[in-house]
GROMACS .gro file of C-alpha atoms in nm:
model
  353
    1MET     CA    1   0.007  -0.002   0.002
    2ALA     CA    2   0.138   0.343  -0.094
    3ARG     CA    3   0.220   0.568   0.197
    4ARG     CA    4  -0.006   0.872   0.230
    5ARG     CA    5   0.181   1.187   0.164
    6GLN     CA    6   0.206   1.407   0.474
    7ALA     CA    7   0.025   1.729   0.441
    8VAL     CA    8   0.252   2.029   0.430
    9THR     CA    9   0.157   2.286   0.722
   10ILE     CA   10   0.249   2.634   0.810
   11LYS     CA   11   0.487   2.487   1.062
   12HIS     CA   12   0.683   2.308   0.776
   13VAL     CA   13   0.700   2.640   0.594
   14ALA     CA   14   0.819   2.833   0.904
   15SER     CA   15   1.089   2.577   0.973
   16ASP     CA   16   1.218   2.572   0.617
   17ALA     CA   17   1.228   2.953   0.608
   18GLY     CA   18   1.374   2.990   0.952
   19VAL     CA   19   1.106   3.229   1.066
   20SER     CA   20   0.813   3.234   1.317
   21LEU     CA   21   0.471   3.106   1.249
   22GLN     CA   22   0.344   3.464   1.275
   23THR     CA   23   0.572   3.587   0.999
   24VAL     CA   24   0.453   3.309   0.769
   25SER     CA   25   0.087   3.399   0.856
   26ARG     CA   26   0.153   3.763   0.789
   27VAL     CA   27   0.291   3.673   0.448
   28ILE     CA   28   0.007   3.443   0.354
   29ASN     CA   29  -0.241   3.703   0.457
   30ASN     CA   30  -0.076   3.974   0.256
   31GLU     CA   31  -0.045   4.189   0.567
   32PRO     CA   32   0.153   4.526   0.553
   33ASN     CA   33   0.485   4.586   0.714
   34VAL     CA   34   0.654   4.268   0.600
   35ARG     CA   35   0.997   4.339   0.446
   36PRO     CA   36   1.027   4.239   0.084
   37ALA     CA   37   1.329   4.024   0.148
   38MET     CA   38   1.144   3.837   0.419
   39LYS     CA   39   0.834   3.798   0.209
   40ALA     CA   40   1.049   3.659  -0.089
   41ARG     CA   41   1.214   3.420   0.161
   42VAL     CA   42   0.882   3.280   0.299
   43GLN     CA   43   0.726   3.268  -0.052
   44ALA     CA   44   1.027   3.062  -0.175
   45SER     CA   45   0.961   2.804   0.103
   46ILE     CA   46   0.589   2.793   0.015
   47ASP     CA   47   0.674   2.727  -0.354
   48LYS     CA   48   0.936   2.473  -0.257
   49LEU     CA   49   0.715   2.274  -0.029
   50GLY     CA   50   0.400   2.315  -0.233
   51TYR     CA   51   0.210   2.470   0.062
   52VAL     CA   52  -0.150   2.563   0.005
   53PRO     CA   53  -0.309   2.772   0.273
   54SER     CA   54  -0.652   2.652   0.389
   55ILE     CA   55  -0.928   2.906   0.415
   56ALA     CA   56  -1.031   2.749   0.757
   57ALA     CA   57  -0.683   2.810   0.892
   58GLN     CA   58  -0.676   3.163   0.758
   59ARG     CA   59  -1.011   3.236   0.909
   60MET     CA   60  -0.901   3.104   1.246
   61SER     CA   61  -0.595   3.334   1.232
   62GLY     CA   62  -0.782   3.662   1.222
   63SER     CA   63  -1.099   3.846   1.169
   64ARG     CA   64  -1.134   3.793   0.793
   65SER     CA   65  -1.333   3.514   0.624
   66TYR     CA   66  -1.133   3.524   0.291
   67LEU     CA   67  -1.475   3.515   0.109
   68VAL     CA   68  -1.634   3.759  -0.133
   69MET     CA   69  -2.002   3.717  -0.216
   70ALA     CA   70  -2.160   3.815  -0.548
   71ILE     CA   71  -2.535   3.853  -0.544
   72ASN     CA   72  -2.744   3.829  -0.863
   73ASP     CA   73  -3.117   3.859  -0.922
   74ARG     CA   74  -3.279   3.508  -0.865
   75GLU     CA   75  -3.578   3.531  -1.097
   76ARG     CA   76  -3.407   3.669  -1.398
   77THR     CA   77  -3.103   3.437  -1.354
   78ILE     CA   78  -3.310   3.118  -1.330
   79ALA     CA   79  -3.519   3.236  -1.632
   80ASP     CA   80  -3.202   3.283  -1.833
   81TRP     CA   81  -3.066   2.938  -1.729
   82HIS     CA   82  -3.398   2.771  -1.831
   83ALA     CA   83  -3.393   2.958  -2.156
   84ARG     CA   84  -3.045   2.839  -2.245
   85GLN     CA   85  -3.008   3.126  -2.497
   86GLY     CA   86  -2.646   3.195  -2.454
   87ASN     CA   87  -2.644   3.464  -2.185
   88ASP     CA   88  -2.302   3.463  -2.025
   89TRP     CA   89  -2.340   3.732  -1.769
   90ILE     CA   90  -2.286   3.486  -1.478
   91ASP     CA   91  -1.987   3.332  -1.666
   92GLN     CA   92  -1.823   3.672  -1.706
   93MET     CA   93  -1.901   3.766  -1.339
   94LEU     CA   94  -1.714   3.456  -1.219
   95LEU     CA   95  -1.436   3.487  -1.469
   96GLY     CA   96  -1.348   3.836  -1.342
   97GLY     CA   97  -1.433   3.798  -0.983
   98MET     CA   98  -1.293   3.451  -0.917
   99LEU     CA   99  -0.960   3.511  -1.087
  100LYS     CA  100  -0.912   3.838  -0.908
  101CYS     CA  101  -1.005   3.675  -0.572
  102ALA     CA  102  -0.760   3.411  -0.630
  103GLU     CA  103  -0.475   3.662  -0.661
  104TYR     CA  104  -0.542   3.756  -0.301
  105GLY     CA  105  -0.587   3.402  -0.164
  106TYR     CA  106  -0.976   3.468  -0.154
  107ARG     CA  107  -1.273   3.280  -0.278
  108MET     CA  108  -1.577   3.394  -0.454
  109ILE     CA  109  -1.922   3.261  -0.371
  110PHE     CA  110  -2.231   3.316  -0.565
  111GLU     CA  111  -2.585   3.371  -0.433
  112LEU     CA  112  -2.918   3.433  -0.596
  113VAL     CA  113  -3.156   3.682  -0.409
  114ASP     CA  114  -3.506   3.777  -0.498
  115THR     CA  115  -3.508   4.146  -0.470
  116HIS     CA  116  -3.892   4.163  -0.471
  117SER     CA  117  -3.924   3.928  -0.180
  118ASP     CA  118  -4.063   4.069   0.153
  119HIS     CA  119  -3.806   3.849   0.324
  120VAL     CA  120  -3.504   3.976   0.133
  121GLU     CA  121  -3.344   4.135   0.439
  122ARG     CA  122  -3.404   3.833   0.660
  123GLU     CA  123  -3.281   3.581   0.409
  124LEU     CA  124  -2.977   3.785   0.311
  125GLY     CA  125  -2.900   3.866   0.665
  126ALA     CA  126  -2.891   3.499   0.764
  127THR     CA  127  -2.659   3.431   0.467
  128ILE     CA  128  -2.426   3.725   0.566
  129ALA     CA  129  -2.425   3.596   0.939
  130ALA     CA  130  -2.335   3.232   0.832
  131LEU     CA  131  -2.069   3.314   0.581
  132GLN     CA  132  -1.938   3.653   0.713
  133PRO     CA  133  -1.802   3.758   0.376
  134ASP     CA  134  -1.531   4.024   0.369
  135GLY     CA  135  -1.719   4.202   0.090
  136VAL     CA  136  -2.017   4.179  -0.127
  137ILE     CA  137  -2.081   4.265  -0.484
  138LEU     CA  138  -2.419   4.377  -0.575
  139THR     CA  139  -2.573   4.367  -0.937
  140PRO     CA  140  -2.881   4.545  -1.075
  141PRO     CA  141  -3.138   4.579  -0.929
  142HIS     CA  142  -2.998   4.484  -0.594
  143SER     CA  143  -2.734   4.751  -0.614
  144GLU     CA  144  -3.014   5.010  -0.575
  145ASN     CA  145  -3.225   4.820  -0.327
  146ALA     CA  146  -3.220   5.036  -0.008
  147GLN     CA  147  -3.311   4.734   0.210
  148ILE     CA  148  -3.005   4.549   0.106
  149THR     CA  149  -2.753   4.834   0.094
  150GLU     CA  150  -2.866   4.964   0.440
  151MET     CA  151  -2.852   4.618   0.589
  152LEU     CA  152  -2.492   4.579   0.464
  153GLU     CA  153  -2.399   4.921   0.592
  154ARG     CA  154  -2.541   4.831   0.937
  155HIS     CA  155  -2.346   4.519   0.951
  156GLY     CA  156  -2.031   4.684   0.845
  157VAL     CA  157  -1.980   4.472   0.537
  158PRO     CA  158  -1.794   4.654   0.253
  159PHE     CA  159  -1.990   4.625  -0.082
  160ALA     CA  160  -1.969   4.739  -0.434
  161ARG     CA  161  -2.274   4.851  -0.624
  162ILE     CA  162  -2.249   4.776  -0.994
  163GLY     CA  163  -2.495   4.969  -1.210
  164SER     CA  164  -2.542   5.244  -0.951
  165THR     CA  165  -2.428   5.600  -0.916
  166ALA     CA  166  -2.652   5.696  -0.626
  167PRO     CA  167  -2.484   5.856  -0.326
  168GLY     CA  168  -2.441   5.639  -0.013
  169ALA     CA  169  -2.235   5.367   0.122
  170GLY     CA  170  -2.055   5.120  -0.088
  171TYR     CA  171  -1.836   5.167  -0.402
  172ALA     CA  172  -2.057   5.284  -0.693
  173MET     CA  173  -1.966   5.139  -1.030
  174THR     CA  174  -2.087   5.147  -1.386
  175MET     CA  175  -2.005   4.998  -1.719
  176GLY     CA  176  -2.049   5.330  -1.897
  177ASP     CA  177  -2.397   5.237  -2.027
  178GLU     CA  178  -2.479   5.586  -2.141
  179GLY     CA  179  -2.153   5.633  -2.333
  180SER     CA  180  -2.200   5.286  -2.490
  181ALA     CA  181  -2.539   5.367  -2.628
  182ARG     CA  182  -2.389   5.699  -2.765
  183LEU     CA  183  -2.117   5.490  -2.945
  184ALA     CA  184  -2.383   5.259  -3.092
  185ALA     CA  185  -2.602   5.546  -3.213
  186GLU     CA  186  -2.307   5.741  -3.350
  187HIS     CA  187  -2.194   5.443  -3.544
  188LEU     CA  188  -2.529   5.425  -3.713
  189ILE     CA  189  -2.534   5.796  -3.770
  190GLU     CA  190  -2.188   5.786  -3.932
  191LEU     CA  191  -2.325   5.519  -4.167
  192GLY     CA  192  -2.597   5.750  -4.278
  193HIS     CA  193  -2.901   5.647  -4.072
  194GLN     CA  194  -3.138   5.916  -3.956
  195ARG     CA  195  -3.438   5.721  -3.826
  196ILE     CA  196  -3.279   5.507  -3.548
  197GLY     CA  197  -3.518   5.317  -3.323
  198PHE     CA  198  -3.446   5.211  -2.966
  199ILE     CA  199  -3.590   4.918  -2.771
  200GLY     CA  200  -3.563   5.005  -2.401
  201GLY     CA  201  -3.502   4.778  -2.109
  202SER     CA  202  -3.688   4.712  -1.782
  203ASP     CA  203  -3.781   5.035  -1.583
  204GLU     CA  204  -3.657   4.840  -1.272
  205TYR     CA  205  -3.300   4.889  -1.391
  206THR     CA  206  -3.133   5.240  -1.390
  207ILE     CA  207  -2.909   5.119  -1.667
  208SER     CA  208  -3.211   5.114  -1.892
  209ALA     CA  209  -3.263   5.487  -1.852
  210TRP     CA  210  -2.882   5.554  -1.902
  211ARG     CA  211  -2.882   5.352  -2.232
  212GLN     CA  212  -3.188   5.546  -2.359
  213GLN     CA  213  -3.028   5.877  -2.254
  214GLY     CA  214  -2.704   5.792  -2.453
  215TRP     CA  215  -2.906   5.711  -2.768
  216ALA     CA  216  -3.114   6.036  -2.730
  217GLN     CA  217  -2.797   6.239  -2.670
  218ALA     CA  218  -2.639   6.113  -2.983
  219MET     CA  219  -2.959   6.179  -3.192
  220ALA     CA  220  -2.991   6.525  -3.053
  221ALA     CA  221  -2.631   6.603  -3.113
  222ALA     CA  222  -2.686   6.511  -3.488
  223GLY     CA  223  -3.004   6.709  -3.513
  224LEU     CA  224  -3.214   6.403  -3.542
  225ASP     CA  225  -3.565   6.363  -3.408
  226CYS     CA  226  -3.644   6.081  -3.153
  227GLU     CA  227  -4.023   6.117  -3.166
  228GLY     CA  228  -4.196   5.777  -3.203
  229LEU     CA  229  -3.872   5.592  -3.219
  230CYS     CA  230  -3.846   5.453  -2.870
  231ALA     CA  231  -4.045   5.140  -2.782
  232PRO     CA  232  -4.054   4.979  -2.428
  233GLY     CA  233  -3.908   4.645  -2.344
  234ASP     CA  234  -3.829   4.457  -2.034
  235PHE     CA  235  -3.513   4.262  -2.155
  236SER     CA  236  -3.711   3.959  -2.247
  237TYR     CA  237  -3.738   3.807  -2.597
  238ALA     CA  238  -4.125   3.858  -2.603
  239SER     CA  239  -4.094   4.212  -2.518
  240GLY     CA  240  -3.841   4.253  -2.803
  241VAL     CA  241  -4.084   4.111  -3.047
  242ARG     CA  242  -4.355   4.353  -2.929
  243ALA     CA  243  -4.125   4.650  -2.951
  244ALA     CA  244  -3.980   4.561  -3.293
  245LYS     CA  245  -4.324   4.516  -3.431
  246ALA     CA  246  -4.432   4.853  -3.296
  247LEU     CA  247  -4.132   5.031  -3.443
  248LEU     CA  248  -4.158   4.845  -3.784
  249ASP     CA  249  -4.538   4.917  -3.809
  250ALA     CA  250  -4.480   5.285  -3.795
  251ALA     CA  251  -4.584   5.497  -4.095
  252VAL     CA  252  -4.217   5.580  -4.152
  253PRO     CA  253  -4.027   5.286  -3.992
  254PRO     CA  254  -3.662   5.321  -3.871
  255THR     CA  255  -3.372   5.206  -4.088
  256ALA     CA  256  -3.186   5.096  -3.783
  257ILE     CA  257  -3.266   4.974  -3.425
  258ILE     CA  258  -3.066   4.963  -3.103
  259ALA     CA  259  -3.191   4.704  -2.860
  260CYS     CA  260  -3.109   4.718  -2.492
  261ASN     CA  261  -2.986   4.361  -2.467
  262ASP     CA  262  -2.909   4.056  -2.682
  263GLN     CA  263  -3.240   3.882  -2.624
  264MET     CA  264  -3.443   4.184  -2.756
  265ALA     CA  265  -3.193   4.219  -3.042
  266LEU     CA  266  -3.255   3.848  -3.144
  267ALA     CA  267  -3.627   3.922  -3.123
  268ALA     CA  268  -3.584   4.223  -3.353
  269LEU     CA  269  -3.379   4.023  -3.588
  270ASP     CA  270  -3.635   3.735  -3.604
  271THR     CA  271  -3.913   3.988  -3.646
  272ALA     CA  272  -3.740   4.161  -3.927
  273VAL     CA  273  -3.660   3.831  -4.106
  274ALA     CA  274  -4.018   3.713  -4.070
  275ARG     CA  275  -4.134   4.025  -4.252
  276GLY     CA  276  -3.900   3.966  -4.539
  277LEU     CA  277  -3.661   4.238  -4.442
  278ASN     CA  278  -3.283   4.192  -4.505
  279VAL     CA  279  -3.047   4.272  -4.216
  280PRO     CA  280  -2.851   4.492  -4.274
  281ASP     CA  281  -2.967   4.612  -4.619
  282ASP     CA  282  -3.324   4.703  -4.503
  283LEU     CA  283  -3.259   4.728  -4.130
  284SER     CA  284  -2.945   4.772  -3.924
  285LEU     CA  285  -2.928   4.623  -3.568
  286ILE     CA  286  -2.712   4.683  -3.276
  287SER     CA  287  -2.733   4.494  -2.936
  288PHE     CA  288  -2.606   4.528  -2.594
  289ASP     CA  289  -2.417   4.261  -2.386
  290ASN     CA  290  -2.221   4.086  -2.667
  291SER     CA  291  -2.299   3.736  -2.528
  292PRO     CA  292  -2.191   3.439  -2.734
  293VAL     CA  293  -2.526   3.416  -2.920
  294THR     CA  294  -2.433   3.752  -3.113
  295ARG     CA  295  -2.175   3.563  -3.300
  296PHE     CA  296  -2.399   3.274  -3.415
  297THR     CA  297  -2.683   3.475  -3.580
  298ILE     CA  298  -2.705   3.544  -3.953
  299PRO     CA  299  -2.574   3.812  -3.981
  300GLN     CA  300  -2.357   3.834  -3.678
  301LEU     CA  301  -2.479   4.113  -3.449
  302THR     CA  302  -2.297   4.437  -3.404
  303ALA     CA  303  -2.298   4.469  -3.021
  304VAL     CA  304  -2.185   4.677  -2.735
  305ASP     CA  305  -1.944   4.468  -2.545
  306GLN     CA  306  -1.998   4.523  -2.174
  307PRO     CA  307  -1.682   4.474  -1.951
  308ILE     CA  308  -1.839   4.247  -1.707
  309ALA     CA  309  -1.525   4.049  -1.612
  310ALA     CA  310  -1.325   4.365  -1.580
  311THR     CA  311  -1.582   4.532  -1.372
  312PHE     CA  312  -1.614   4.245  -1.128
  313ALA     CA  313  -1.228   4.224  -1.118
  314MET     CA  314  -1.228   4.594  -1.032
  315ALA     CA  315  -1.494   4.537  -0.765
  316VAL     CA  316  -1.283   4.268  -0.599
  317GLU     CA  317  -0.983   4.492  -0.615
  318LEU     CA  318  -1.173   4.779  -0.441
  319LEU     CA  319  -1.313   4.542  -0.178
  320ILE     CA  320  -0.982   4.356  -0.105
  321GLY     CA  321  -0.692   4.543  -0.255
  322THR     CA  322  -0.784   4.872  -0.088
  323ARG     CA  323  -0.864   4.718   0.243
  324GLY     CA  324  -0.813   4.973   0.518
  325GLU     CA  325  -0.752   5.254   0.266
  326THR     CA  326  -0.978   5.522   0.140
  327GLY     CA  327  -1.154   5.428  -0.183
  328PRO     CA  328  -1.259   5.646  -0.477
  329ASP     CA  329  -1.509   5.923  -0.402
  330ALA     CA  330  -1.671   5.926  -0.746
  331PRO     CA  331  -1.844   5.629  -0.920
  332VAL     CA  332  -1.594   5.407  -1.093
  333VAL     CA  333  -1.662   5.367  -1.478
  334VAL     CA  334  -1.538   5.066  -1.667
  335PRO     CA  335  -1.627   5.171  -2.023
  336GLY     CA  336  -1.772   4.931  -2.289
  337THR     CA  337  -1.674   4.908  -2.648
  338LEU     CA  338  -1.861   4.865  -2.976
  339VAL     CA  339  -1.790   4.544  -3.170
  340ILE     CA  340  -1.880   4.595  -3.537
  341ARG     CA  341  -2.004   4.295  -3.725
  342GLY     CA  342  -2.242   4.224  -4.010
  343SER     CA  343  -2.574   4.359  -3.887
  344THR     CA  344  -2.494   4.722  -3.950
  345ALA     CA  345  -2.451   4.895  -4.290
  346PRO     CA  346  -2.547   5.221  -4.461
  347PRO     CA  347  -2.923   5.246  -4.529
  348ARG     CA  348  -3.047   5.139  -4.863
  349GLY     CA  349  -2.973   5.388  -5.126
  350ASP     CA  350  -2.699   5.575  -4.931
  351ALA     CA  351  -2.424   5.664  -5.174
  352ARG     CA  352  -2.150   5.555  -4.911
  353GLY     CA  353  -2.280   5.192  -4.944
   0.00000   0.00000   0.00000
């Protein structure tokens, strides 16, 4: 029978480096006031012995839990999972958050919370009490739910509010939604479009208003009229169908449409094709999110690429990397970019085509 390999402990590291247990603990926990030479010496022993710190041991050594908790909307997340339509918001959340956490020896845990529940404070409070995370990342609409943010503030839990610029506790963060919508509209205007429709998102999310404002600002700057060109949606495919039909049924329909997310853009694409319209010759389309599905449509969708992973990495950096330091006073903006693909072109008859 093979002998079981003895687990490497912090004592082995201390002995090999010739330092105290406390010094090893300070290096592992990335605490300040450790001389660079001493840190390098301890790290060399850690690498040599293959020591992996356990979270349980780290938690026992101090007041930290070494956990960061990300919270997402329960109802919408489960609906997206059931639909299996290629939404990778969660994947990107975890990609950015988990990798950045790992750099600091932390772990990220993921929780679904129903922001509409009357019991949201009790349920989330129980989770916070059980896990005692060192930081919480809130996504819309939780990032602007006063019950949640006030509870976290009362419990002294640092948190980041993605999709929120409201004053108050926590790090306010955005992905530059307004500017991204302006980029999308300006791209279409540059192509020669003058009637650019917009399919809005759910009123429950402030980002919906920001995106609409960015579109309206670009139209106004170009001297173009927005009247009758904005149709309401709620981020669902069905609402995208209704909105696209409303826009295309207008007496003078738009030659281009910007949809507030990928699902509604897919709906607009399907609606246009069902009516015998060619995308992009008869109708240009731009989406928000740039999830994988945008690359598998015909044509591929031009889309605003939201920096979800980068934003979550920044949130972790603010919660962990600035621990004990003063964070930014103004909202942190991680801007998006526009990925141009085959769904946008000059309007039919434009000389630049």
